Amino acid sequence: MSGLPYLDADAVARLVPAARAVQLLEDALRAGLDPEETPRRPVVELPAGQLLLMPAAFGRYAGVKAATVAPGNAARGLPRIQGTYLLYDGETLTPLAAMDGIALTSLRTPAVSALAVRHLAAPGAGDLVVFGTGPQAWGHVLAFGEVRPLRRVTVVGRDPARVQAFAARCADLGLETAALTARPQEPGSPARVTDEVAEAVRGADLIACCTTAREPLFPGGLVRDGATVVAIGSHEPDARELDGDLMARSTVVVEARTAALAEAGDVVIPISHGTITTHHLAGDLADLVAGRVAAGAGPRVFKGTGMAWEDLVVAAAAYEAWHGET
């Protein structure tokens, strides 16, 4: 174990560019990977937050990510989510490499969303509204730009300085930008937004929700038919970014039905309220890639919670690329 190679954040990002990650995930699904067979991740409650263990096996490899979620870290100037990935040989279970687990998460989560957008969104979708200003929000701007011709990005966040800084980064990519401050959501209350945010949501082709919100970010009725909404901010059954109205109107795709029905509050809460049923889910990512999802006339929604097979696919590719360099 003392000689185990470690791939840091820079190495992971260099070895697997965003466009490559999107294609790797699609290739794995086309090769027969079934998201429904991925083991459920144990979530261990700790005094400071949560410990998540995410194991998976496919093809020549197996692996596990140990991730932590510490809500109090923001006040300490530390990342809310941290973690490490360990990759094994699939036949002998010999450890092959360790790598930065958060770099892996920051890469594969936007890539999964971009894969869904590739198959759900209109080919010319170019107007994106992104809720959130953290690493996942930025990763989604980059990944969506690999699969759709982005022209304009409107960023919505709670901290005006962070919103402005995020918009400036988007402008550096040559994108038209707008920076809007969100109205705080009150627990248990219907979503309320400023007129500017409402106008942006109404006009958006793509909406990416990358926040720590536990209540819907905006009224679902604002989203126009044909628009594509991606929600990846939560993995808890009592937290959601989207309201039941939007879910009921939409063609809903999830990473895996088993994971969504256990962890995705955006799905679990409207089912518990009787707004939708389990039959409302149009399919999982494998169904989407295989062409087994027919989008209806309303909006399209992809709800992701993050799954271990996605980490494994990208980690294996990073290892193979690193091995090819040595």
mmCIF file of N, CA, C and O in Angstrom, residues 99-151:
data_model
loop_
_atom_site.group_PDB
_atom_site.id
_atom_site.type_symbol
_atom_site.label_atom_id
_atom_site.label_comp_id
_atom_site.label_asym_id
_atom_site.label_seq_id
_atom_site.Cartn_x
_atom_site.Cartn_y
_atom_site.Cartn_z
ATOM 1 N N MET A 99 -7.307 8.310 -5.389
ATOM 2 C CA MET A 99 -7.422 9.599 -6.070
ATOM 3 C C MET A 99 -8.333 10.538 -5.303
ATOM 4 O O MET A 99 -9.083 10.119 -4.416
ATOM 5 N N ASP A 100 -8.239 11.800 -5.658
ATOM 6 C CA ASP A 100 -9.038 12.835 -5.006
ATOM 7 C C ASP A 100 -10.512 12.584 -5.290
ATOM 8 O O ASP A 100 -10.963 12.710 -6.428
ATOM 9 N N GLY A 101 -11.270 12.259 -4.267
ATOM 10 C CA GLY A 101 -12.669 11.901 -4.459
ATOM 11 C C GLY A 101 -13.546 13.080 -4.827
ATOM 12 O O GLY A 101 -14.542 12.926 -5.539
ATOM 13 N N ILE A 102 -13.196 14.266 -4.376
ATOM 14 C CA ILE A 102 -14.020 15.429 -4.692
ATOM 15 C C ILE A 102 -13.761 15.897 -6.109
ATOM 16 O O ILE A 102 -14.686 16.339 -6.801
ATOM 17 N N ALA A 103 -12.524 15.799 -6.571
ATOM 18 C CA ALA A 103 -12.257 16.094 -7.984
ATOM 19 C C ALA A 103 -13.052 15.152 -8.871
ATOM 20 O O ALA A 103 -13.596 15.554 -9.912
ATOM 21 N N LEU A 104 -13.142 13.905 -8.447
ATOM 22 C CA LEU A 104 -13.912 12.917 -9.192
ATOM 23 C C LEU A 104 -15.391 13.290 -9.200
ATOM 24 O O LEU A 104 -16.064 13.260 -10.238
ATOM 25 N N THR A 105 -15.921 13.674 -8.031
ATOM 26 C CA THR A 105 -17.318 14.100 -7.942
ATOM 27 C C THR A 105 -17.573 15.344 -8.781
ATOM 28 O O THR A 105 -18.586 15.442 -9.483
ATOM 29 N N SER A 106 -16.644 16.296 -8.717
ATOM 30 C CA SER A 106 -16.803 17.548 -9.454
ATOM 31 C C SER A 106 -16.772 17.333 -10.960
ATOM 32 O O SER A 106 -17.299 18.150 -11.714
ATOM 33 N N LEU A 107 -16.169 16.235 -11.390
ATOM 34 C CA LEU A 107 -16.106 15.907 -12.808
ATOM 35 C C LEU A 107 -17.292 15.064 -13.250
ATOM 36 O O LEU A 107 -17.980 15.377 -14.229
ATOM 37 N N ARG A 108 -17.581 13.996 -12.503
ATOM 38 C CA ARG A 108 -18.575 13.053 -13.007
ATOM 39 C C ARG A 108 -20.000 13.548 -12.854
ATOM 40 O O ARG A 108 -20.859 13.248 -13.668
ATOM 41 N N THR A 109 -20.297 14.350 -11.809
ATOM 42 C CA THR A 109 -21.678 14.811 -11.637
ATOM 43 C C THR A 109 -22.124 15.708 -12.792
ATOM 44 O O THR A 109 -23.180 15.470 -13.390
ATOM 45 N N PRO A 110 -21.355 16.740 -13.177
ATOM 46 C CA PRO A 110 -21.750 17.510 -14.354
ATOM 47 C C PRO A 110 -21.769 16.672 -15.633
ATOM 48 O O PRO A 110 -22.601 16.906 -16.519
ATOM 49 N N ALA A 111 -20.867 15.687 -15.725
ATOM 50 C CA ALA A 111 -20.846 14.841 -16.914
ATOM 51 C C ALA A 111 -22.123 14.008 -17.019
ATOM 52 O O ALA A 111 -22.675 13.828 -18.115
ATOM 53 N N VAL A 112 -22.614 13.495 -15.889
ATOM 54 C CA VAL A 112 -23.877 12.755 -15.891
ATOM 55 C C VAL A 112 -25.019 13.669 -16.326
ATOM 56 O O VAL A 112 -25.860 13.299 -17.153
ATOM 57 N N SER A 113 -25.051 14.877 -15.772
ATOM 58 C CA SER A 113 -26.095 15.827 -16.148
ATOM 59 C C SER A 113 -26.013 16.170 -17.637
ATOM 60 O O SER A 113 -27.033 16.262 -18.329
ATOM 61 N N ALA A 114 -24.795 16.365 -18.136
ATOM 62 C CA ALA A 114 -24.619 16.697 -19.538
ATOM 63 C C ALA A 114 -25.050 15.536 -20.430
ATOM 64 O O ALA A 114 -25.595 15.753 -21.529
ATOM 65 N N LEU A 115 -24.821 14.317 -19.974
ATOM 66 C CA LEU A 115 -25.296 13.159 -20.735
ATOM 67 C C LEU A 115 -26.815 13.182 -20.834
ATOM 68 O O LEU A 115 -27.380 12.932 -21.914
ATOM 69 N N ALA A 116 -27.486 13.488 -19.734
ATOM 70 C CA ALA A 116 -28.944 13.593 -19.770
ATOM 71 C C ALA A 116 -29.384 14.716 -20.698
ATOM 72 O O ALA A 116 -30.319 14.553 -21.498
ATOM 73 N N VAL A 117 -28.706 15.857 -20.621
ATOM 74 C CA VAL A 117 -29.041 16.992 -21.487
ATOM 75 C C VAL A 117 -28.838 16.630 -22.952
ATOM 76 O O VAL A 117 -29.636 17.013 -23.819
ATOM 77 N N ARG A 118 -27.791 15.878 -23.237
ATOM 78 C CA ARG A 118 -27.529 15.458 -24.622
ATOM 79 C C ARG A 118 -28.727 14.744 -25.224
ATOM 80 O O ARG A 118 -29.026 14.887 -26.413
ATOM 81 N N HIS A 119 -29.442 13.982 -24.402
ATOM 82 C CA HIS A 119 -30.558 13.170 -24.911
ATOM 83 C C HIS A 119 -31.932 13.791 -24.657
ATOM 84 O O HIS A 119 -32.920 13.315 -25.225
ATOM 85 N N LEU A 120 -32.008 14.826 -23.812
ATOM 86 C CA LEU A 120 -33.305 15.413 -23.463
ATOM 87 C C LEU A 120 -33.542 16.793 -24.069
ATOM 88 O O LEU A 120 -34.674 17.128 -24.422
ATOM 89 N N ALA A 121 -32.495 17.600 -24.157
ATOM 90 C CA ALA A 121 -32.673 19.002 -24.518
ATOM 91 C C ALA A 121 -32.733 19.198 -26.026
ATOM 92 O O ALA A 121 -32.181 18.403 -26.806
ATOM 93 N N ALA A 122 -33.383 20.276 -26.434
ATOM 94 C CA ALA A 122 -33.432 20.639 -27.842
ATOM 95 C C ALA A 122 -32.013 20.876 -28.357
ATOM 96 O O ALA A 122 -31.159 21.395 -27.630
ATOM 97 N N PRO A 123 -31.731 20.506 -29.605
ATOM 98 C CA PRO A 123 -30.367 20.639 -30.125
ATOM 99 C C PRO A 123 -29.808 22.057 -30.030
ATOM 100 O O PRO A 123 -28.612 22.242 -29.819
ATOM 101 N N GLY A 124 -30.651 23.061 -30.167
ATOM 102 C CA GLY A 124 -30.169 24.433 -30.146
ATOM 103 C C GLY A 124 -30.223 25.104 -28.793
ATOM 104 O O GLY A 124 -30.022 26.330 -28.705
ATOM 105 N N ALA A 125 -30.488 24.349 -27.728
ATOM 106 C CA ALA A 125 -30.615 24.937 -26.392
ATOM 107 C C ALA A 125 -29.357 25.715 -26.022
ATOM 108 O O ALA A 125 -28.269 25.148 -25.935
ATOM 109 N N GLY A 126 -29.509 27.020 -25.795
ATOM 110 C CA GLY A 126 -28.339 27.841 -25.539
ATOM 111 C C GLY A 126 -28.470 28.812 -24.395
ATOM 112 O O GLY A 126 -27.505 29.497 -24.042
ATOM 113 N N ASP A 127 -29.653 28.912 -23.801
ATOM 114 C CA ASP A 127 -29.898 29.855 -22.712
ATOM 115 C C ASP A 127 -30.008 29.071 -21.411
ATOM 116 O O ASP A 127 -30.981 28.348 -21.179
ATOM 117 N N LEU A 128 -28.998 29.199 -20.550
ATOM 118 C CA LEU A 128 -28.906 28.428 -19.306
ATOM 119 C C LEU A 128 -29.107 29.329 -18.102
ATOM 120 O O LEU A 128 -28.522 30.410 -18.009
ATOM 121 N N VAL A 129 -29.943 28.868 -17.172
ATOM 122 C CA VAL A 129 -30.029 29.470 -15.838
ATOM 123 C C VAL A 129 -29.435 28.474 -14.862
ATOM 124 O O VAL A 129 -29.855 27.305 -14.828
ATOM 125 N N VAL A 130 -28.463 28.898 -14.076
ATOM 126 C CA VAL A 130 -27.847 28.008 -13.098
ATOM 127 C C VAL A 130 -28.071 28.575 -11.705
ATOM 128 O O VAL A 130 -27.770 29.745 -11.436
ATOM 129 N N PHE A 131 -28.661 27.762 -10.843
ATOM 130 C CA PHE A 131 -28.860 28.122 -9.442
ATOM 131 C C PHE A 131 -27.682 27.553 -8.648
ATOM 132 O O PHE A 131 -27.469 26.339 -8.629
ATOM 133 N N GLY A 132 -26.937 28.439 -7.999
ATOM 134 C CA GLY A 132 -25.767 28.018 -7.248
ATOM 135 C C GLY A 132 -24.506 28.652 -7.803
ATOM 136 O O GLY A 132 -24.443 29.014 -8.989
ATOM 137 N N THR A 133 -23.492 28.788 -6.944
ATOM 138 C CA THR A 133 -22.237 29.419 -7.349
ATOM 139 C C THR A 133 -21.022 28.592 -6.957
ATOM 140 O O THR A 133 -19.891 29.077 -7.019
ATOM 141 N N GLY A 134 -21.240 27.339 -6.550
ATOM 142 C CA GLY A 134 -20.144 26.494 -6.104
ATOM 143 C C GLY A 134 -19.506 25.706 -7.240
ATOM 144 O O GLY A 134 -19.806 25.901 -8.424
ATOM 145 N N PRO A 135 -18.618 24.764 -6.887
ATOM 146 C CA PRO A 135 -17.915 23.972 -7.900
ATOM 147 C C PRO A 135 -18.846 23.186 -8.820
ATOM 148 O O PRO A 135 -18.567 23.048 -10.021
ATOM 149 N N GLN A 136 -19.952 22.666 -8.276
ATOM 150 C CA GLN A 136 -20.858 21.909 -9.136
ATOM 151 C C GLN A 136 -21.546 22.818 -10.152
ATOM 152 O O GLN A 136 -21.742 22.447 -11.307
ATOM 153 N N ALA A 137 -21.925 24.014 -9.726
ATOM 154 C CA ALA A 137 -22.541 24.946 -10.660
ATOM 155 C C ALA A 137 -21.579 25.264 -11.804
ATOM 156 O O ALA A 137 -21.956 25.262 -12.985
ATOM 157 N N TRP A 138 -20.328 25.543 -11.466
ATOM 158 C CA TRP A 138 -19.326 25.847 -12.487
ATOM 159 C C TRP A 138 -19.090 24.629 -13.394
ATOM 160 O O TRP A 138 -19.009 24.759 -14.628
ATOM 161 N N GLY A 139 -19.009 23.457 -12.795
ATOM 162 C CA GLY A 139 -18.818 22.249 -13.595
ATOM 163 C C GLY A 139 -19.956 22.029 -14.575
ATOM 164 O O GLY A 139 -19.744 21.549 -15.701
ATOM 165 N N HIS A 140 -21.162 22.394 -14.178
ATOM 166 C CA HIS A 140 -22.306 22.217 -15.076
ATOM 167 C C HIS A 140 -22.262 23.198 -16.243
ATOM 168 O O HIS A 140 -22.646 22.842 -17.364
ATOM 169 N N VAL A 141 -21.796 24.415 -16.012
ATOM 170 C CA VAL A 141 -21.634 25.344 -17.130
ATOM 171 C C VAL A 141 -20.653 24.769 -18.146
ATOM 172 O O VAL A 141 -20.916 24.745 -19.365
ATOM 173 N N LEU A 142 -19.520 24.263 -17.667
ATOM 174 C CA LEU A 142 -18.513 23.714 -18.571
ATOM 175 C C LEU A 142 -19.022 22.472 -19.297
ATOM 176 O O LEU A 142 -18.849 22.331 -20.520
ATOM 177 N N ALA A 143 -19.665 21.561 -18.563
ATOM 178 C CA ALA A 143 -20.122 20.311 -19.168
ATOM 179 C C ALA A 143 -21.261 20.539 -20.154
ATOM 180 O O ALA A 143 -21.309 19.928 -21.223
ATOM 181 N N PHE A 144 -22.195 21.417 -19.814
ATOM 182 C CA PHE A 144 -23.298 21.702 -20.732
ATOM 183 C C PHE A 144 -22.777 22.322 -22.023
ATOM 184 O O PHE A 144 -23.336 22.097 -23.104
ATOM 185 N N GLY A 145 -21.709 23.110 -21.910
ATOM 186 C CA GLY A 145 -21.112 23.695 -23.105
ATOM 187 C C GLY A 145 -20.493 22.673 -24.030
ATOM 188 O O GLY A 145 -20.254 22.965 -25.209
ATOM 189 N N GLU A 146 -20.251 21.459 -23.524
ATOM 190 C CA GLU A 146 -19.710 20.387 -24.367
ATOM 191 C C GLU A 146 -20.794 19.681 -25.177
ATOM 192 O O GLU A 146 -20.482 19.004 -26.162
ATOM 193 N N VAL A 147 -22.053 19.824 -24.760
ATOM 194 C CA VAL A 147 -23.119 19.081 -25.448
ATOM 195 C C VAL A 147 -24.173 19.978 -26.087
ATOM 196 O O VAL A 147 -25.001 19.500 -26.869
ATOM 197 N N ARG A 148 -24.170 21.261 -25.754
ATOM 198 C CA ARG A 148 -25.118 22.196 -26.336
ATOM 199 C C ARG A 148 -24.436 23.539 -26.585
ATOM 200 O O ARG A 148 -23.476 23.887 -25.893
ATOM 201 N N PRO A 149 -24.914 24.305 -27.569
ATOM 202 C CA PRO A 149 -24.261 25.565 -27.944
ATOM 203 C C PRO A 149 -24.638 26.708 -27.005
ATOM 204 O O PRO A 149 -25.424 27.605 -27.358
ATOM 205 N N LEU A 150 -24.083 26.719 -25.805
ATOM 206 C CA LEU A 150 -24.431 27.749 -24.828
ATOM 207 C C LEU A 150 -24.094 29.139 -25.365
ATOM 208 O O LEU A 150 -23.021 29.370 -25.921
ATOM 209 N N ARG A 151 -25.027 30.057 -25.174
ATOM 210 C CA ARG A 151 -24.828 31.447 -25.566
ATOM 211 C C ARG A 151 -24.917 32.390 -24.365
ATOM 212 O O ARG A 151 -24.192 33.374 -24.292
#
